[in-house]
Amino acid sequence: MSFTDSFRAWRRDLKARLPYVRRREHRILQRRYAELIEGLGWTAPPATQAALHALKPVADALQGDVCFFVSYAPEPTLKKHVRGHIEHLLRAGVKVVLILNTSLSTGQMQLDAELLEQLSGAYVRDNVGFDFAAWAHLYSLCAEQALHWTRLFLVNDSIVGPLNSAHFDRLMDRVRRSSADVVGLTESQLPMRHVQSFFLVFNHTALRHPALQRVFQRMLSLPSKGQVIDVYETRLTQVLTDHGLRCESLFPPLSSDPHSSNDTSFRWAQLIEAGFPYIKTSIIDRFAGSPQLEAVVPAEWLPPKG
């Protein structure tokens, strides 16, 4: 463990012993629990109830590697980094189905005709339930087809990249050579070990497994990002592991401290040096203007200066 990690752990343990911190954490947990119970038991609709409009209906006979790419669209145009990512996936032989979570109408969306032609499907969906609900909604349209796919990639727009084409090619090769049923890029240890959900890959065995099918079929449009993380992201790995599926992250944790085990947040530069071809959008926002950031992220994906 590095000095920085050791200091963080010491400071966190010290603060945890303070009574006011314990009371505050207890109140936070009480609120999260109440919101979660309300969402699961009373207010959250099935993911498939959201309005969904086809810009290009999903192809009838998809085969091989398929990607459901979810992007939040606050503006009528596609985010620049999303288009770049999709183009890399297409060049790697992955068939991409795009789903845009948005509060805008279908008529307002401006999707480039050239890109639309290359996609295997494109949809505009009401902005409810975040990425998991969008993935599940799209899966409901393709459940029978998915039984015959080689792999299903679930990707969202919280990562920017690829930052390095060679690293991306190496990553895709590792995904395709992996013997795991579920492949992710990184993992976190809090509140339990789980593969992080910004880039997930399910192989043929996983796609035919009833456990994964139930996950998609029972998905709700939970009202907050925190609830989606608590219910779906952090539990998915354990649920699938309990049913005999093997889950793997391609980039092992760089720290043994469970409280700072999110390497995409705490050790993003080290990850990139290790061949990780992405950076989180939250890091770009946090370190905007940093020379270290500008050295690895293309200028067109950075926020404007000034």
JSON list of C-alpha atoms in Angstrom, two decimals, residues 207-219:
[
{"chain": "A", "resi": 207, "resn": "LEU", "atom": "CA", "xyz": [-26.69, -15.21, -21.87]},
{"chain": "A", "resi": 208, "resn": "ARG", "atom": "CA", "xyz": [-28.36, -18.62, -21.74]},
{"chain": "A", "resi": 209, "resn": "HIS", "atom": "CA", "xyz": [-28.38, -18.75, -17.94]},
{"chain": "A", "resi": 210, "resn": "PRO", "atom": "CA", "xyz": [-31.75, -18.26, -16.18]},
{"chain": "A", "resi": 211, "resn": "ALA", "atom": "CA", "xyz": [-30.12, -16.14, -13.46]},
{"chain": "A", "resi": 212, "resn": "LEU", "atom": "CA", "xyz": [-29.06, -13.42, -15.89]},
{"chain": "A", "resi": 213, "resn": "GLN", "atom": "CA", "xyz": [-32.36, -13.62, -17.75]},
{"chain": "A", "resi": 214, "resn": "ARG", "atom": "CA", "xyz": [-34.23, -13.03, -14.47]},
{"chain": "A", "resi": 215, "resn": "VAL", "atom": "CA", "xyz": [-32.05, -10.02, -13.71]},
{"chain": "A", "resi": 216, "resn": "PHE", "atom": "CA", "xyz": [-33.12, -8.40, -16.98]},
{"chain": "A", "resi": 217, "resn": "GLN", "atom": "CA", "xyz": [-36.76, -9.47, -16.72]},
{"chain": "A", "resi": 218, "resn": "ARG", "atom": "CA", "xyz": [-37.23, -8.11, -13.18]},
{"chain": "A", "resi": 219, "resn": "MET", "atom": "CA", "xyz": [-35.43, -4.81, -13.67]}
]
